């Protein structure tokens, strides 16, 4: 992505303080010297290309509902099947394979702690594998976005 | 502030993202049976009170060229975690830094940090920098590079509508 390009600015400049305005895309269009339609079109294309996952809220952990980081040691031949099962759970929002004996890592979010525990229990029961429950104890980092120019 | 049921439904309604329509907040409001003004007011309050830590574009690092992503973990003595965590968060390539419980004997680490870089060599170098700056070299540690990404989306904490208390049905 070209630094300073419209695409880069759309992705970099609106990670925080996205306009809370009835016509947010028109506001952005004004900043960038485009039309509202062009902004919507470019954002749709960027989304299709997978460069961003959503325009939305990042919520401080444990203020709305409960969540945890969970991990499993999955035998290689079962990884795809189990990863697919885990991804299918609506409470799972991130699910990654990582290079480690404990190789499947996912985040579970639900209305409260009991609901989270229920999801983990269900995954253990269905897969026959143990799930490590690693809930947040303290966050040192406030998610302020990812600076595409500095990082 | 404590978010009420409508706040939770609102956050749930935008968990997959604002629609790409000229009046996205109106679309969200219609789905919830409240007014566009109320949606905007609530989002502003949630943001000002810090419940929403940021509101905007959530990028996918990998697709943008930050192909290497590692979870770096350390076993830090409990009394030092705060000091180390505060220091680590200032690095621009660190996107998350959390303390989590150890689960012995399987998992001895209590400090977690996500590091993004254009390639693995860069990420390793960045983790070295953290080790040096925070004096962590002697501590037990590991680096878990990500391989496949099976799923990435927003979290759904709450039921979809203010008038329903039933949780999402689970298959």
mmCIF file with all atom_site columns, C-alpha atoms in Angstrom, chain A residues 39-147:
data_model
loop_
_atom_site.group_PDB
_atom_site.id
_atom_site.type_symbol
_atom_site.label_atom_id
_atom_site.label_alt_id
_atom_site.label_comp_id
_atom_site.label_asym_id
_atom_site.label_entity_id
_atom_site.label_seq_id
_atom_site.pdbx_PDB_ins_code
_atom_site.Cartn_x
_atom_site.Cartn_y
_atom_site.Cartn_z
_atom_site.occupancy
_atom_site.B_iso_or_equiv
_atom_site.pdbx_formal_charge
_atom_site.auth_seq_id
_atom_site.auth_comp_id
_atom_site.auth_asym_id
_atom_site.auth_atom_id
_atom_site.pdbx_PDB_model_num
ATOM 1   C CA . UNK A 1 39  ? -15.497 6.643   -0.094 1.00 0.00 ? 39  UNK A CA 1
ATOM 2   C CA . UNK A 1 40  ? -18.167 3.945   0.186  1.00 0.00 ? 40  UNK A CA 1
ATOM 3   C CA . UNK A 1 41  ? -16.891 2.290   -2.983 1.00 0.00 ? 41  UNK A CA 1
ATOM 4   C CA . UNK A 1 42  ? -13.269 2.281   -1.862 1.00 0.00 ? 42  UNK A CA 1
ATOM 5   C CA . UNK A 1 43  ? -14.132 0.999   1.594  1.00 0.00 ? 43  UNK A CA 1
ATOM 6   C CA . UNK A 1 44  ? -16.188 -1.785  0.031  1.00 0.00 ? 44  UNK A CA 1
ATOM 7   C CA . UNK A 1 45  ? -13.256 -2.750  -2.194 1.00 0.00 ? 45  UNK A CA 1
ATOM 8   C CA . UNK A 1 46  ? -10.782 -2.667  0.715  1.00 0.00 ? 46  UNK A CA 1
ATOM 9   C CA . UNK A 1 47  ? -13.137 -4.854  2.712  1.00 0.00 ? 47  UNK A CA 1
ATOM 10  C CA . UNK A 1 48  ? -13.425 -7.335  -0.164 1.00 0.00 ? 48  UNK A CA 1
ATOM 11  C CA . UNK A 1 49  ? -9.639  -7.434  -0.387 1.00 0.00 ? 49  UNK A CA 1
ATOM 12  C CA . UNK A 1 50  ? -9.589  -8.312  3.297  1.00 0.00 ? 50  UNK A CA 1
ATOM 13  C CA . UNK A 1 51  ? -7.430  -5.381  4.388  1.00 0.00 ? 51  UNK A CA 1
ATOM 14  C CA . UNK A 1 52  ? -9.767  -4.591  7.260  1.00 0.00 ? 52  UNK A CA 1
ATOM 15  C CA . UNK A 1 53  ? -12.255 -6.717  9.124  1.00 0.00 ? 53  UNK A CA 1
ATOM 16  C CA . UNK A 1 54  ? -14.800 -4.079  10.123 1.00 0.00 ? 54  UNK A CA 1
ATOM 17  C CA . UNK A 1 55  ? -15.493 -0.502  11.055 1.00 0.00 ? 55  UNK A CA 1
ATOM 18  C CA . UNK A 1 56  ? -16.569 -0.826  14.623 1.00 0.00 ? 56  UNK A CA 1
ATOM 19  C CA . UNK A 1 57  ? -15.949 -0.636  18.313 1.00 0.00 ? 57  UNK A CA 1
ATOM 20  C CA . UNK A 1 58  ? -13.053 -2.154  20.204 1.00 0.00 ? 58  UNK A CA 1
ATOM 21  C CA . UNK A 1 59  ? -14.426 -2.725  23.680 1.00 0.00 ? 59  UNK A CA 1
ATOM 22  C CA . UNK A 1 60  ? -12.359 -2.625  26.858 1.00 0.00 ? 60  UNK A CA 1
ATOM 23  C CA . UNK A 1 61  ? -12.087 -6.213  28.114 1.00 0.00 ? 61  UNK A CA 1
ATOM 24  C CA . UNK A 1 62  ? -14.500 -7.246  30.869 1.00 0.00 ? 62  UNK A CA 1
ATOM 25  C CA . UNK A 1 63  ? -16.725 -4.171  30.662 1.00 0.00 ? 63  UNK A CA 1
ATOM 26  C CA . UNK A 1 64  ? -19.345 -5.815  28.470 1.00 0.00 ? 64  UNK A CA 1
ATOM 27  C CA . UNK A 1 65  ? -19.775 -9.511  29.133 1.00 0.00 ? 65  UNK A CA 1
ATOM 28  C CA . UNK A 1 66  ? -16.823 -11.789 29.695 1.00 0.00 ? 66  UNK A CA 1
ATOM 29  C CA . UNK A 1 67  ? -14.112 -13.268 27.538 1.00 0.00 ? 67  UNK A CA 1
ATOM 30  C CA . UNK A 1 68  ? -11.083 -15.497 27.699 1.00 0.00 ? 68  UNK A CA 1
ATOM 31  C CA . UNK A 1 69  ? -8.131  -16.681 25.647 1.00 0.00 ? 69  UNK A CA 1
ATOM 32  C CA . UNK A 1 70  ? -8.313  -20.431 25.246 1.00 0.00 ? 70  UNK A CA 1
ATOM 33  C CA . UNK A 1 71  ? -5.756  -22.881 23.896 1.00 0.00 ? 71  UNK A CA 1
ATOM 34  C CA . UNK A 1 72  ? -5.621  -26.539 22.956 1.00 0.00 ? 72  UNK A CA 1
ATOM 35  C CA . UNK A 1 73  ? -2.983  -29.075 22.099 1.00 0.00 ? 73  UNK A CA 1
ATOM 36  C CA . UNK A 1 74  ? -4.468  -30.696 19.015 1.00 0.00 ? 74  UNK A CA 1
ATOM 37  C CA . UNK A 1 75  ? -2.877  -33.698 17.275 1.00 0.00 ? 75  UNK A CA 1
ATOM 38  C CA . UNK A 1 76  ? -1.859  -32.600 13.752 1.00 0.00 ? 76  UNK A CA 1
ATOM 39  C CA . UNK A 1 77  ? -4.208  -34.955 11.874 1.00 0.00 ? 77  UNK A CA 1
ATOM 40  C CA . UNK A 1 78  ? -7.218  -33.537 13.756 1.00 0.00 ? 78  UNK A CA 1
ATOM 41  C CA . UNK A 1 79  ? -6.277  -29.881 13.566 1.00 0.00 ? 79  UNK A CA 1
ATOM 42  C CA . UNK A 1 80  ? -8.424  -28.851 10.606 1.00 0.00 ? 80  UNK A CA 1
ATOM 43  C CA . UNK A 1 81  ? -11.498 -30.630 11.853 1.00 0.00 ? 81  UNK A CA 1
ATOM 44  C CA . UNK A 1 82  ? -11.181 -29.242 15.369 1.00 0.00 ? 82  UNK A CA 1
ATOM 45  C CA . UNK A 1 83  ? -10.312 -25.741 14.194 1.00 0.00 ? 83  UNK A CA 1
ATOM 46  C CA . UNK A 1 84  ? -13.433 -25.777 12.013 1.00 0.00 ? 84  UNK A CA 1
ATOM 47  C CA . UNK A 1 85  ? -15.556 -26.903 14.944 1.00 0.00 ? 85  UNK A CA 1
ATOM 48  C CA . UNK A 1 86  ? -14.123 -24.182 17.193 1.00 0.00 ? 86  UNK A CA 1
ATOM 49  C CA . UNK A 1 87  ? -14.620 -21.493 14.517 1.00 0.00 ? 87  UNK A CA 1
ATOM 50  C CA . UNK A 1 88  ? -18.224 -22.548 14.135 1.00 0.00 ? 88  UNK A CA 1
ATOM 51  C CA . UNK A 1 89  ? -19.023 -21.591 17.727 1.00 0.00 ? 89  UNK A CA 1
ATOM 52  C CA . UNK A 1 90  ? -20.652 -18.143 17.558 1.00 0.00 ? 90  UNK A CA 1
ATOM 53  C CA . UNK A 1 91  ? -18.878 -17.081 20.775 1.00 0.00 ? 91  UNK A CA 1
ATOM 54  C CA . UNK A 1 92  ? -15.442 -17.584 19.182 1.00 0.00 ? 92  UNK A CA 1
ATOM 55  C CA . UNK A 1 93  ? -14.155 -14.433 17.494 1.00 0.00 ? 93  UNK A CA 1
ATOM 56  C CA . UNK A 1 94  ? -10.471 -15.152 16.855 1.00 0.00 ? 94  UNK A CA 1
ATOM 57  C CA . UNK A 1 95  ? -9.039  -18.551 16.091 1.00 0.00 ? 95  UNK A CA 1
ATOM 58  C CA . UNK A 1 96  ? -5.414  -19.145 15.100 1.00 0.00 ? 96  UNK A CA 1
ATOM 59  C CA . UNK A 1 97  ? -3.000  -21.954 14.595 1.00 0.00 ? 97  UNK A CA 1
ATOM 60  C CA . UNK A 1 98  ? 0.267   -21.169 16.343 1.00 0.00 ? 98  UNK A CA 1
ATOM 61  C CA . UNK A 1 99  ? 3.652   -22.808 16.064 1.00 0.00 ? 99  UNK A CA 1
ATOM 62  C CA . UNK A 1 100 ? 3.847   -24.622 19.391 1.00 0.00 ? 100 UNK A CA 1
ATOM 63  C CA . UNK A 1 101 ? 2.822   -27.932 20.951 1.00 0.00 ? 101 UNK A CA 1
ATOM 64  C CA . UNK A 1 102 ? -0.221  -26.011 22.176 1.00 0.00 ? 102 UNK A CA 1
ATOM 65  C CA . UNK A 1 103 ? -1.227  -25.178 18.646 1.00 0.00 ? 103 UNK A CA 1
ATOM 66  C CA . UNK A 1 104 ? -4.814  -23.865 18.563 1.00 0.00 ? 104 UNK A CA 1
ATOM 67  C CA . UNK A 1 105 ? -5.531  -20.466 20.161 1.00 0.00 ? 105 UNK A CA 1
ATOM 68  C CA . UNK A 1 106 ? -8.891  -18.769 20.224 1.00 0.00 ? 106 UNK A CA 1
ATOM 69  C CA . UNK A 1 107 ? -10.842 -16.056 22.014 1.00 0.00 ? 107 UNK A CA 1
ATOM 70  C CA . UNK A 1 108 ? -14.264 -16.769 23.503 1.00 0.00 ? 108 UNK A CA 1
ATOM 71  C CA . UNK A 1 109 ? -16.634 -13.906 24.372 1.00 0.00 ? 109 UNK A CA 1
ATOM 72  C CA . UNK A 1 110 ? -20.105 -14.215 25.871 1.00 0.00 ? 110 UNK A CA 1
ATOM 73  C CA . UNK A 1 111 ? -22.578 -12.491 28.158 1.00 0.00 ? 111 UNK A CA 1
ATOM 74  C CA . UNK A 1 112 ? -20.937 -13.589 31.416 1.00 0.00 ? 112 UNK A CA 1
ATOM 75  C CA . UNK A 1 113 ? -18.309 -15.881 32.933 1.00 0.00 ? 113 UNK A CA 1
ATOM 76  C CA . UNK A 1 114 ? -20.670 -18.836 33.184 1.00 0.00 ? 114 UNK A CA 1
ATOM 77  C CA . UNK A 1 115 ? -21.522 -18.591 29.512 1.00 0.00 ? 115 UNK A CA 1
ATOM 78  C CA . UNK A 1 116 ? -17.801 -18.527 28.641 1.00 0.00 ? 116 UNK A CA 1
ATOM 79  C CA . UNK A 1 117 ? -17.171 -21.563 30.852 1.00 0.00 ? 117 UNK A CA 1
ATOM 80  C CA . UNK A 1 118 ? -20.072 -23.310 29.123 1.00 0.00 ? 118 UNK A CA 1
ATOM 81  C CA . UNK A 1 119 ? -18.504 -22.776 25.706 1.00 0.00 ? 119 UNK A CA 1
ATOM 82  C CA . UNK A 1 120 ? -15.158 -24.174 26.873 1.00 0.00 ? 120 UNK A CA 1
ATOM 83  C CA . UNK A 1 121 ? -16.895 -27.179 28.452 1.00 0.00 ? 121 UNK A CA 1
ATOM 84  C CA . UNK A 1 122 ? -18.810 -27.795 25.242 1.00 0.00 ? 122 UNK A CA 1
ATOM 85  C CA . UNK A 1 123 ? -15.610 -27.702 23.173 1.00 0.00 ? 123 UNK A CA 1
ATOM 86  C CA . UNK A 1 124 ? -13.900 -30.110 25.588 1.00 0.00 ? 124 UNK A CA 1
ATOM 87  C CA . UNK A 1 125 ? -16.854 -32.474 25.529 1.00 0.00 ? 125 UNK A CA 1
ATOM 88  C CA . UNK A 1 126 ? -17.169 -32.445 21.749 1.00 0.00 ? 126 UNK A CA 1
ATOM 89  C CA . UNK A 1 127 ? -13.452 -32.813 20.974 1.00 0.00 ? 127 UNK A CA 1
ATOM 90  C CA . UNK A 1 128 ? -12.305 -34.937 23.901 1.00 0.00 ? 128 UNK A CA 1
ATOM 91  C CA . UNK A 1 129 ? -9.340  -32.582 24.308 1.00 0.00 ? 129 UNK A CA 1
ATOM 92  C CA . UNK A 1 130 ? -8.433  -30.353 27.245 1.00 0.00 ? 130 UNK A CA 1
ATOM 93  C CA . UNK A 1 131 ? -8.875  -26.590 26.847 1.00 0.00 ? 131 UNK A CA 1
ATOM 94  C CA . UNK A 1 132 ? -6.588  -24.183 28.691 1.00 0.00 ? 132 UNK A CA 1
ATOM 95  C CA . UNK A 1 133 ? -8.537  -21.209 30.031 1.00 0.00 ? 133 UNK A CA 1
ATOM 96  C CA . UNK A 1 134 ? -6.340  -18.088 30.209 1.00 0.00 ? 134 UNK A CA 1
ATOM 97  C CA . UNK A 1 135 ? -8.585  -15.160 31.150 1.00 0.00 ? 135 UNK A CA 1
ATOM 98  C CA . UNK A 1 136 ? -7.236  -11.661 31.254 1.00 0.00 ? 136 UNK A CA 1
ATOM 99  C CA . UNK A 1 137 ? -5.946  -10.599 34.662 1.00 0.00 ? 137 UNK A CA 1
ATOM 100 C CA . UNK A 1 138 ? -4.597  -7.239  33.677 1.00 0.00 ? 138 UNK A CA 1
ATOM 101 C CA . UNK A 1 139 ? -4.337  -5.270  30.452 1.00 0.00 ? 139 UNK A CA 1
ATOM 102 C CA . UNK A 1 140 ? -1.309  -3.038  30.030 1.00 0.00 ? 140 UNK A CA 1
ATOM 103 C CA . UNK A 1 141 ? -2.135  -1.922  26.563 1.00 0.00 ? 141 UNK A CA 1
ATOM 104 C CA . UNK A 1 142 ? -5.010  0.201   25.417 1.00 0.00 ? 142 UNK A CA 1
ATOM 105 C CA . UNK A 1 143 ? -5.762  -0.656  21.818 1.00 0.00 ? 143 UNK A CA 1
ATOM 106 C CA . UNK A 1 144 ? -5.246  2.588   19.951 1.00 0.00 ? 144 UNK A CA 1
ATOM 107 C CA . UNK A 1 145 ? -5.052  0.989   16.531 1.00 0.00 ? 145 UNK A CA 1
ATOM 108 C CA . UNK A 1 146 ? -2.049  0.063   14.431 1.00 0.00 ? 146 UNK A CA 1
ATOM 109 C CA . UNK A 1 147 ? -0.040  2.834   12.806 1.00 0.00 ? 147 UNK A CA 1
#
